[in-house]
Amino acid sequence: MTGLSTRIADMTWYEFADRVKDNPIVFVPTGSVEQHGPHLPLLTDVILPSALAEAVAAEVGGMVAPPVAYGYKSQPKSGGGNHFPGTLSLDANVFIALVRNIINELVRHGARNIVLFDGHMENAWFLVEAADLALRDQAMLGRTEVKIIKLGYWDFITKATEALLFPNGFPSWELEHAAVMETSLMLHIRPDLVRQDRIPDDPAADFPPYDVYPFDTRPIPPTGVLSSAKSASADKGRAVLAQVVPDIAAALSREFPSGRGHS
Ligand SMILES: [Zn+2]
């Protein structure tokens, strides 16, 4: 199967109707339009989960829905904050309603195995709420066979891959915003979009153990990058992909034993 045939966006309605009959795993990438420093594009959190979801879908015979490109508001400790130019975010109730609506639409057309494949940490609890409300909607319609998985692909990165990415010590996935992992994946997947001469090398941000609203912008690095991205490389990106894709595919095959479509 080619990568192309996993994308619902590229299918005709005949192809969709034919494929969904086999009860495939249906992936919904979720991201954000968010600053990713001087070197990565605003759509990084959409490009990465979309590419990873397509690679996993190819392994499990799944289908990938068009991504939810807008996400919940960027926070200083995980995305630099919502004040950066070009960071276009949704209110939580809008995001929850949007994802809930998309899940219900997929189920209406026959999908039962759904994966919310997140690329933007701030979405996490609102994806939980969208899944919970959609399951309640479906239960009220008498459909109890719907199952939803929510995941952030970085949570699949093993200690061994972590050591390869960060030989000098791992900061945290929050501080990894636009840093080594995301930059490496972009260098591997979409090198044409990485401004290689502008990759920043600033020390990791130092935040207090509480949050201030309105944002206290003083601890936020002016580039919007929360730890150094200097050691990023396409090889590291390739290594992350090579480890994470089969591991996510294996986990989903266990969770959805009936969820193998065409392959
Ligand atoms: Zn990101």
CSV table of C-alpha atoms and ligand atoms in Angstrom, one decimal:
chain,number,residue,atom,x,y,z
A,1,MET,CA,0.0,0.0,0.0
A,2,THR,CA,1.3,3.5,-0.8
A,3,GLY,CA,1.4,6.3,1.7
A,4,LEU,CA,-1.0,8.2,-0.4
A,5,SER,CA,-3.8,5.7,0.1
A,6,THR,CA,-3.8,6.2,3.9
A,7,ARG,CA,-5.0,9.8,3.5
A,8,ILE,CA,-8.8,10.3,3.6
A,9,ALA,CA,-8.2,13.7,2.0
A,10,ASP,CA,-7.0,12.0,-1.1
A,11,MET,CA,-9.7,9.4,-1.4
A,12,THR,CA,-12.9,9.5,-3.4
A,13,TRP,CA,-16.1,8.8,-1.5
A,14,TYR,CA,-16.2,5.4,-3.1
A,15,GLU,CA,-12.8,4.6,-1.8
A,16,PHE,CA,-13.6,5.9,1.7
A,17,ALA,CA,-16.9,3.8,1.8
A,18,ASP,CA,-15.0,0.7,0.7
A,19,ARG,CA,-12.2,1.1,3.2
A,20,VAL,CA,-14.3,2.0,6.2
A,21,LYS,CA,-16.2,-1.3,5.9
A,22,ASP,CA,-13.1,-3.2,7.0
A,23,ASN,CA,-13.2,-1.4,10.4
A,24,PRO,CA,-9.8,0.2,10.0
A,25,ILE,CA,-8.1,2.3,12.7
A,26,VAL,CA,-8.8,6.0,11.8
A,27,PHE,CA,-6.2,8.5,12.8
A,28,VAL,CA,-7.0,12.2,13.6
A,29,PRO,CA,-3.8,14.2,13.8
A,30,THR,CA,-4.2,17.2,16.1
A,31,GLY,CA,-1.8,20.1,16.3
A,32,SER,CA,-1.5,23.8,16.5
A,33,VAL,CA,-0.6,26.9,14.5
A,34,GLU,CA,2.2,28.0,16.9
A,35,GLN,CA,5.6,29.7,16.8
A,36,HIS,CA,8.5,27.2,16.7
A,37,GLY,CA,11.4,29.6,16.9
A,38,PRO,CA,13.3,31.3,14.1
A,39,HIS,CA,14.0,28.0,12.3
A,40,LEU,CA,10.8,26.0,12.1
A,41,PRO,CA,7.4,26.8,10.5
A,42,LEU,CA,4.2,27.7,12.4
A,43,LEU,CA,2.6,24.4,11.3
A,44,THR,CA,5.3,22.1,12.8
A,45,ASP,CA,2.8,20.6,15.3
A,46,VAL,CA,0.6,19.6,12.4
A,47,ILE,CA,3.3,18.4,10.0
A,48,LEU,CA,4.9,16.0,12.5
A,49,PRO,CA,1.9,14.1,13.8
A,50,SER,CA,0.4,13.9,10.3
A,51,ALA,CA,3.6,12.3,8.9
A,52,LEU,CA,3.9,10.0,11.9
A,53,ALA,CA,0.2,9.0,11.7
A,54,GLU,CA,0.6,8.3,8.0
A,55,ALA,CA,3.6,6.1,8.6
A,56,VAL,CA,1.8,4.2,11.4
A,57,ALA,CA,-1.4,3.9,9.3
A,58,ALA,CA,0.6,2.4,6.5
A,59,GLU,CA,1.7,-0.4,8.9
A,60,VAL,CA,-1.7,-1.1,10.4
A,61,GLY,CA,-3.8,-0.6,7.3
A,62,GLY,CA,-5.4,2.5,8.8
A,63,MET,CA,-6.7,5.8,7.4
A,64,VAL,CA,-5.7,9.3,8.3
A,65,ALA,CA,-8.3,12.0,8.5
A,66,PRO,CA,-7.4,15.6,7.6
A,67,PRO,CA,-5.7,17.1,10.7
A,68,VAL,CA,-7.2,19.4,13.2
A,69,ALA,CA,-4.7,22.2,12.5
A,70,TYR,CA,-5.6,24.7,15.2
A,71,GLY,CA,-5.1,23.8,18.8
A,72,TYR,CA,-5.5,25.0,22.4
A,73,LYS,CA,-3.5,28.1,23.5
A,74,SER,CA,0.2,27.9,23.6
A,75,GLN,CA,1.6,28.0,27.2
A,76,PRO,CA,4.9,29.5,28.2
A,77,LYS,CA,6.4,26.3,29.7
A,78,SER,CA,5.5,24.1,26.8
A,79,GLY,CA,5.1,26.3,23.7
A,80,GLY,CA,6.6,29.7,24.5
A,81,GLY,CA,3.2,31.3,25.1
A,82,ASN,CA,0.3,32.5,23.2
A,83,HIS,CA,1.6,36.1,22.6
A,84,PHE,CA,4.1,35.2,19.8
A,85,PRO,CA,3.1,36.6,16.3
A,86,GLY,CA,1.5,33.9,14.2
A,87,THR,CA,0.4,31.7,17.1
A,88,LEU,CA,-3.3,31.3,16.3
A,89,SER,CA,-5.1,29.3,19.0
A,90,LEU,CA,-8.6,28.2,19.8
A,91,ASP,CA,-10.5,28.6,23.1
A,92,ALA,CA,-10.9,25.3,24.9
A,93,ASN,CA,-14.6,25.0,24.3
A,94,VAL,CA,-14.2,25.5,20.6
A,95,PHE,CA,-11.4,22.9,20.3
A,96,ILE,CA,-13.3,20.4,22.4
A,97,ALA,CA,-16.5,20.9,20.3
A,98,LEU,CA,-14.5,20.6,17.0
A,99,VAL,CA,-12.8,17.4,17.9
A,100,ARG,CA,-16.0,15.9,19.4
A,101,ASN,CA,-17.9,16.8,16.2
A,102,ILE,CA,-15.2,15.2,14.0
A,103,ILE,CA,-15.2,12.0,16.1
A,104,ASN,CA,-19.0,11.8,15.8
A,105,GLU,CA,-18.9,12.3,12.1
A,106,LEU,CA,-16.3,9.5,11.7
A,107,VAL,CA,-18.5,7.2,13.8
A,108,ARG,CA,-21.6,8.2,11.8
A,109,HIS,CA,-19.8,6.9,8.7
A,110,GLY,CA,-18.7,3.7,10.2
A,111,ALA,CA,-15.4,4.3,12.0
A,112,ARG,CA,-15.2,2.5,15.4
A,113,ASN,CA,-11.5,2.5,16.1
A,114,ILE,CA,-10.3,6.1,16.5
A,115,VAL,CA,-6.8,7.5,17.4
A,116,LEU,CA,-6.4,11.1,18.4
A,117,PHE,CA,-2.7,11.5,17.4
A,118,ASP,CA,-1.5,14.6,19.1
A,119,GLY,CA,1.4,16.9,18.1
A,120,HIS,CA,0.7,19.7,20.6
A,121,MET,CA,1.0,19.1,24.3
A,122,GLU,CA,-1.5,21.8,25.3
A,123,ASN,CA,-4.3,19.9,23.5
A,124,ALA,CA,-4.0,16.9,25.8
A,125,TRP,CA,-6.8,17.4,28.4
A,126,PHE,CA,-9.1,18.9,25.9
A,127,LEU,CA,-8.7,15.8,23.7
A,128,VAL,CA,-9.7,13.7,26.8
A,129,GLU,CA,-12.8,15.8,27.2
A,130,ALA,CA,-13.7,15.6,23.4
A,131,ALA,CA,-13.3,11.8,23.5
A,132,ASP,CA,-15.3,11.5,26.7
A,133,LEU,CA,-18.2,13.7,25.3
A,134,ALA,CA,-18.2,11.9,21.9
A,135,LEU,CA,-18.3,8.5,23.7
A,136,ARG,CA,-21.3,9.8,25.7
A,137,ASP,CA,-23.0,11.0,22.5
A,138,GLN,CA,-22.5,7.6,20.9
A,139,ALA,CA,-23.6,5.7,24.0
A,140,MET,CA,-26.9,7.7,23.9
A,141,LEU,CA,-27.3,6.5,20.3
A,142,GLY,CA,-26.8,3.0,21.5
A,143,ARG,CA,-23.3,2.6,20.0
A,144,THR,CA,-21.1,1.2,22.6
A,145,GLU,CA,-18.5,-0.4,20.4
A,146,VAL,CA,-16.6,2.8,19.7
A,147,LYS,CA,-13.0,3.0,21.2
A,148,ILE,CA,-10.8,6.0,21.2
A,149,ILE,CA,-7.1,6.2,21.9
A,150,LYS,CA,-5.4,9.5,22.7
A,151,LEU,CA,-1.6,9.7,22.4
A,152,GLY,CA,1.3,12.1,22.2
A,153,TYR,CA,3.9,10.4,19.9
A,154,TRP,CA,6.8,11.7,22.2
A,155,ASP,CA,5.6,9.4,25.0
A,156,PHE,CA,6.7,6.4,22.8
A,157,ILE,CA,10.3,7.5,22.7
A,158,THR,CA,12.3,4.9,24.6
A,159,LYS,CA,15.2,5.6,27.0
A,160,ALA,CA,17.6,4.3,24.3
A,161,THR,CA,16.3,6.8,21.7
A,162,GLU,CA,16.3,9.5,24.4
A,163,ALA,CA,20.0,8.8,25.1
A,164,LEU,CA,20.7,9.1,21.4
A,165,LEU,CA,18.8,12.4,21.1
A,166,PHE,CA,20.3,13.9,24.3
A,167,PRO,CA,23.7,12.5,25.0
A,168,ASN,CA,24.3,15.4,27.4
A,169,GLY,CA,21.1,14.9,29.4
A,170,PHE,CA,17.4,15.2,28.7
A,171,PRO,CA,15.7,18.5,29.6
A,172,SER,CA,12.0,17.5,29.6
A,173,TRP,CA,9.4,17.1,26.8
A,174,GLU,CA,7.9,20.4,27.7
A,175,LEU,CA,11.2,22.3,27.3
A,176,GLU,CA,11.8,20.4,24.1
A,177,HIS,CA,9.6,22.8,22.3
A,178,ALA,CA,11.1,23.6,18.8
A,179,ALA,CA,14.4,22.0,20.2
A,180,VAL,CA,16.3,18.8,19.4
A,181,MET,CA,13.5,16.4,18.9
A,182,GLU,CA,11.1,18.5,16.8
A,183,THR,CA,14.0,20.1,14.8
A,184,SER,CA,15.5,16.6,14.1
A,185,LEU,CA,12.2,15.2,12.9
A,186,MET,CA,11.6,18.3,10.7
A,187,LEU,CA,15.2,17.9,9.3
A,188,HIS,CA,14.3,14.3,8.3
A,189,ILE,CA,10.7,14.8,7.2
A,190,ARG,CA,10.6,18.4,5.7
A,191,PRO,CA,14.2,19.7,5.5
A,192,ASP,CA,13.0,22.3,2.9
A,193,LEU,CA,11.1,24.0,5.7
A,194,VAL,CA,14.0,24.2,8.2
A,195,ARG,CA,16.0,27.5,8.3
A,196,GLN,CA,19.2,25.7,9.1
A,197,ASP,CA,21.3,28.9,9.5
A,198,ARG,CA,18.9,30.1,12.2
A,199,ILE,CA,18.8,27.0,14.6
A,200,PRO,CA,19.2,28.6,18.1
A,201,ASP,CA,21.6,27.4,20.8
A,202,ASP,CA,20.3,29.2,23.9
A,203,PRO,CA,20.3,27.6,27.3
A,204,ALA,CA,17.1,25.9,28.6
A,205,ALA,CA,14.5,28.2,30.0
A,206,ASP,CA,14.2,28.4,33.8
A,207,PHE,CA,10.6,28.7,34.9
A,208,PRO,CA,9.3,29.0,38.5
A,209,PRO,CA,7.1,26.0,39.7
A,210,TYR,CA,3.9,28.0,39.2
A,211,ASP,CA,2.1,29.8,36.4
A,212,VAL,CA,1.4,33.5,36.1
A,213,TYR,CA,-1.5,35.1,34.2
A,214,PRO,CA,-1.2,37.3,32.2
A,215,PHE,CA,2.0,35.6,31.2
A,216,ASP,CA,5.2,36.8,32.8
A,217,THR,CA,7.3,36.9,29.7
A,218,ARG,CA,10.6,37.4,31.4
A,219,PRO,CA,11.6,33.7,31.8
A,220,ILE,CA,10.5,33.0,28.2
A,221,PRO,CA,13.5,32.9,25.8
A,222,PRO,CA,12.9,35.7,23.1
A,223,THR,CA,13.3,33.2,20.3
A,224,GLY,CA,10.4,31.1,21.6
A,225,VAL,CA,12.7,28.0,21.7
A,226,LEU,CA,12.8,26.5,25.2
A,227,SER,CA,16.1,24.7,25.1
A,228,SER,CA,19.0,24.4,22.7
A,229,ALA,CA,18.2,22.9,19.3
A,230,LYS,CA,21.9,23.0,18.2
A,231,SER,CA,22.5,19.2,18.3
A,232,ALA,CA,19.5,18.4,16.1
A,233,SER,CA,20.1,16.3,13.0
A,234,ALA,CA,18.3,14.5,10.2
A,235,ASP,CA,19.9,11.3,11.4
A,236,LYS,CA,18.3,11.8,14.9
A,237,GLY,CA,15.0,12.4,13.3
A,238,ARG,CA,15.3,9.3,11.2
A,239,ALA,CA,16.2,7.3,14.4
A,240,VAL,CA,13.1,8.6,16.3
A,241,LEU,CA,10.8,7.7,13.4
A,242,ALA,CA,12.4,4.2,13.0
A,243,GLN,CA,11.7,3.5,16.7
A,244,VAL,CA,8.4,5.2,17.4
A,245,VAL,CA,6.4,4.2,14.3
A,246,PRO,CA,6.6,0.4,14.8
A,247,ASP,CA,6.1,0.8,18.6
A,248,ILE,CA,3.0,2.9,18.1
A,249,ALA,CA,1.8,0.4,15.4
A,250,ALA,CA,2.3,-2.5,17.8
A,251,ALA,CA,0.5,-0.8,20.7
A,252,LEU,CA,-2.5,0.0,18.4
A,253,SER,CA,-2.6,-3.5,17.0
A,254,ARG,CA,-2.9,-4.8,20.5
A,255,GLU,CA,-5.6,-2.3,21.4
A,256,PHE,CA,-7.6,-2.8,18.2
A,257,PRO,CA,-7.3,-6.5,17.4
A,258,SER,CA,-10.1,-6.1,14.8
A,259,GLY,CA,-8.7,-2.9,13.4
A,260,ARG,CA,-6.7,-4.1,10.5
A,261,GLY,CA,-8.0,-2.7,7.2
A,262,HIS,CA,-6.4,-3.2,3.8
A,263,SER,CA,-2.6,-3.6,4.0
B,1,ZN,ZN,5.8,21.7,18.6
